[in-house]
XYZ file of C-alpha atoms in Angstrom:
143
model
C -5.799 -10.173 26.156
C -8.898 -10.918 28.105
C -11.017 -8.924 25.687
C -9.579 -10.804 22.703
C -10.217 -14.224 24.390
C -13.859 -13.134 25.018
C -14.256 -12.170 21.387
C -12.823 -15.363 20.260
C -15.065 -17.403 22.571
C -18.121 -15.487 21.500
C -17.292 -16.037 17.789
C -16.826 -19.698 18.452
C -20.162 -19.930 20.233
C -21.904 -18.080 17.494
C -20.379 -20.482 14.961
C -21.438 -23.517 16.942
C -25.090 -22.260 17.112
C -24.999 -21.539 13.331
C -23.731 -25.033 12.502
C -25.993 -26.759 14.958
C -29.024 -24.970 13.384
C -27.738 -25.818 9.896
C -27.468 -29.533 10.833
C -31.054 -29.741 12.108
C -32.978 -27.739 9.418
C -35.249 -29.662 7.197
C -35.463 -27.133 4.485
C -36.913 -29.351 1.767
C -38.672 -32.852 1.351
C -35.204 -34.349 0.005
C -33.270 -32.826 2.859
C -35.444 -34.318 5.482
C -35.394 -37.804 3.907
C -31.577 -37.604 3.591
C -31.335 -36.564 7.342
C -33.720 -39.285 8.240
C -31.793 -42.084 6.482
C -28.487 -40.627 7.853
C -29.891 -40.756 11.343
C -30.954 -44.331 10.839
C -27.415 -45.197 9.618
C -25.874 -43.700 12.635
C -28.511 -45.189 15.118
C -29.248 -41.691 16.351
C -32.705 -42.156 17.751
C -33.194 -38.424 18.700
C -32.344 -37.372 15.083
C -34.610 -40.024 13.617
C -37.546 -38.684 15.745
C -36.654 -35.114 14.960
C -37.086 -35.920 11.259
C -40.610 -37.206 11.943
C -44.014 -35.626 12.415
C -46.210 -37.209 15.125
C -49.744 -36.147 15.583
C -49.559 -37.093 19.302
C -46.812 -37.260 21.909
C -47.967 -40.756 22.665
C -47.067 -41.872 19.181
C -43.746 -40.189 19.407
C -43.047 -41.801 22.888
C -43.866 -45.352 21.618
C -41.660 -44.829 18.614
C -38.832 -43.684 20.842
C -39.189 -46.659 23.139
C -39.162 -49.072 20.305
C -36.223 -47.446 18.475
C -34.182 -47.392 21.713
C -34.840 -51.037 22.002
C -33.527 -51.689 18.499
C -30.596 -49.285 18.564
C -29.579 -49.512 22.342
C -26.512 -47.303 22.715
C -26.107 -46.604 19.138
C -25.782 -47.832 15.620
C -26.313 -51.486 14.794
C -22.936 -52.306 13.300
C -24.465 -55.075 11.123
C -26.663 -52.689 9.113
C -26.018 -49.634 7.014
C -28.329 -47.603 4.834
C -27.820 -45.307 1.748
C -30.530 -43.422 -0.055
C -30.244 -42.408 -3.779
C -32.211 -41.360 -6.797
C -34.489 -39.099 -4.807
C -37.420 -37.650 -6.669
C -40.059 -35.357 -5.216
C -43.574 -35.474 -6.549
C -47.060 -33.967 -5.584
C -45.193 -31.177 -3.667
C -47.513 -28.395 -2.364
C -46.942 -25.759 0.362
C -47.894 -28.421 3.018
C -46.908 -31.962 1.693
C -44.807 -33.863 -0.723
C -44.086 -37.403 -1.666
C -40.309 -38.439 -2.109
C -39.375 -41.704 -3.729
C -35.888 -43.138 -3.914
C -33.752 -46.280 -3.791
C -32.688 -47.330 -0.249
C -29.720 -49.735 -0.207
C -29.466 -51.783 2.963
C -26.147 -53.618 3.576
C -26.084 -56.087 6.394
C -24.264 -59.310 7.581
C -26.133 -62.550 7.470
C -25.928 -65.118 10.271
C -22.644 -66.427 8.889
C -21.055 -62.995 8.895
C -21.207 -62.596 5.083
C -22.011 -59.106 3.698
C -25.268 -58.871 1.899
C -27.136 -56.008 0.432
C -30.577 -55.308 -0.895
C -32.127 -52.394 -2.806
C -35.675 -51.264 -2.491
C -37.713 -48.440 -3.922
C -39.071 -46.631 -0.995
C -41.764 -43.764 -0.783
C -41.801 -41.236 2.007
C -44.770 -39.010 2.683
C -43.580 -35.674 3.983
C -45.467 -32.694 5.553
C -44.454 -29.161 6.225
C -45.138 -27.829 9.666
C -43.976 -24.422 10.962
C -41.628 -24.015 7.892
C -39.848 -27.328 8.305
C -40.345 -30.665 6.446
C -40.937 -33.966 8.237
C -41.392 -37.543 7.269
C -44.968 -38.328 8.222
C -45.157 -42.083 8.152
C -44.293 -44.236 11.120
C -40.488 -44.451 11.513
C -40.872 -48.100 12.116
C -42.383 -48.934 8.621
C -38.887 -49.421 7.219
C -38.477 -52.419 9.690
C -41.904 -53.906 9.273
C -42.691 -52.609 5.956
């Protein structure tokens, strides 16, 4: 009985590791953009940052501080994001450009739901076999 329990626990741990790694892989320019927007939608600051490439730790730290101030303990319930129509261009072994349509749904000051659609461009870079969004993650706010 103990041996069976150990085997089941070991298999569950292996499956957990496999699924956790699958969730964090940025295997293509499109997949990293999708993961980035999904993380924005959930207000997951750590995941947003894991999708971005920073040339310095100072830049990453500043972005984390700003995102934590925006999201606080989690998703801003008044905003949601959806990315569609993704097209990759200028792809090389090291970089790519991804264009798509970002739909933002939000509530105005009266509580009425509004939405807007914008064409967005994400510059991506491949580092150590993974793709990352290279521009400042705050560009979608100010940009």
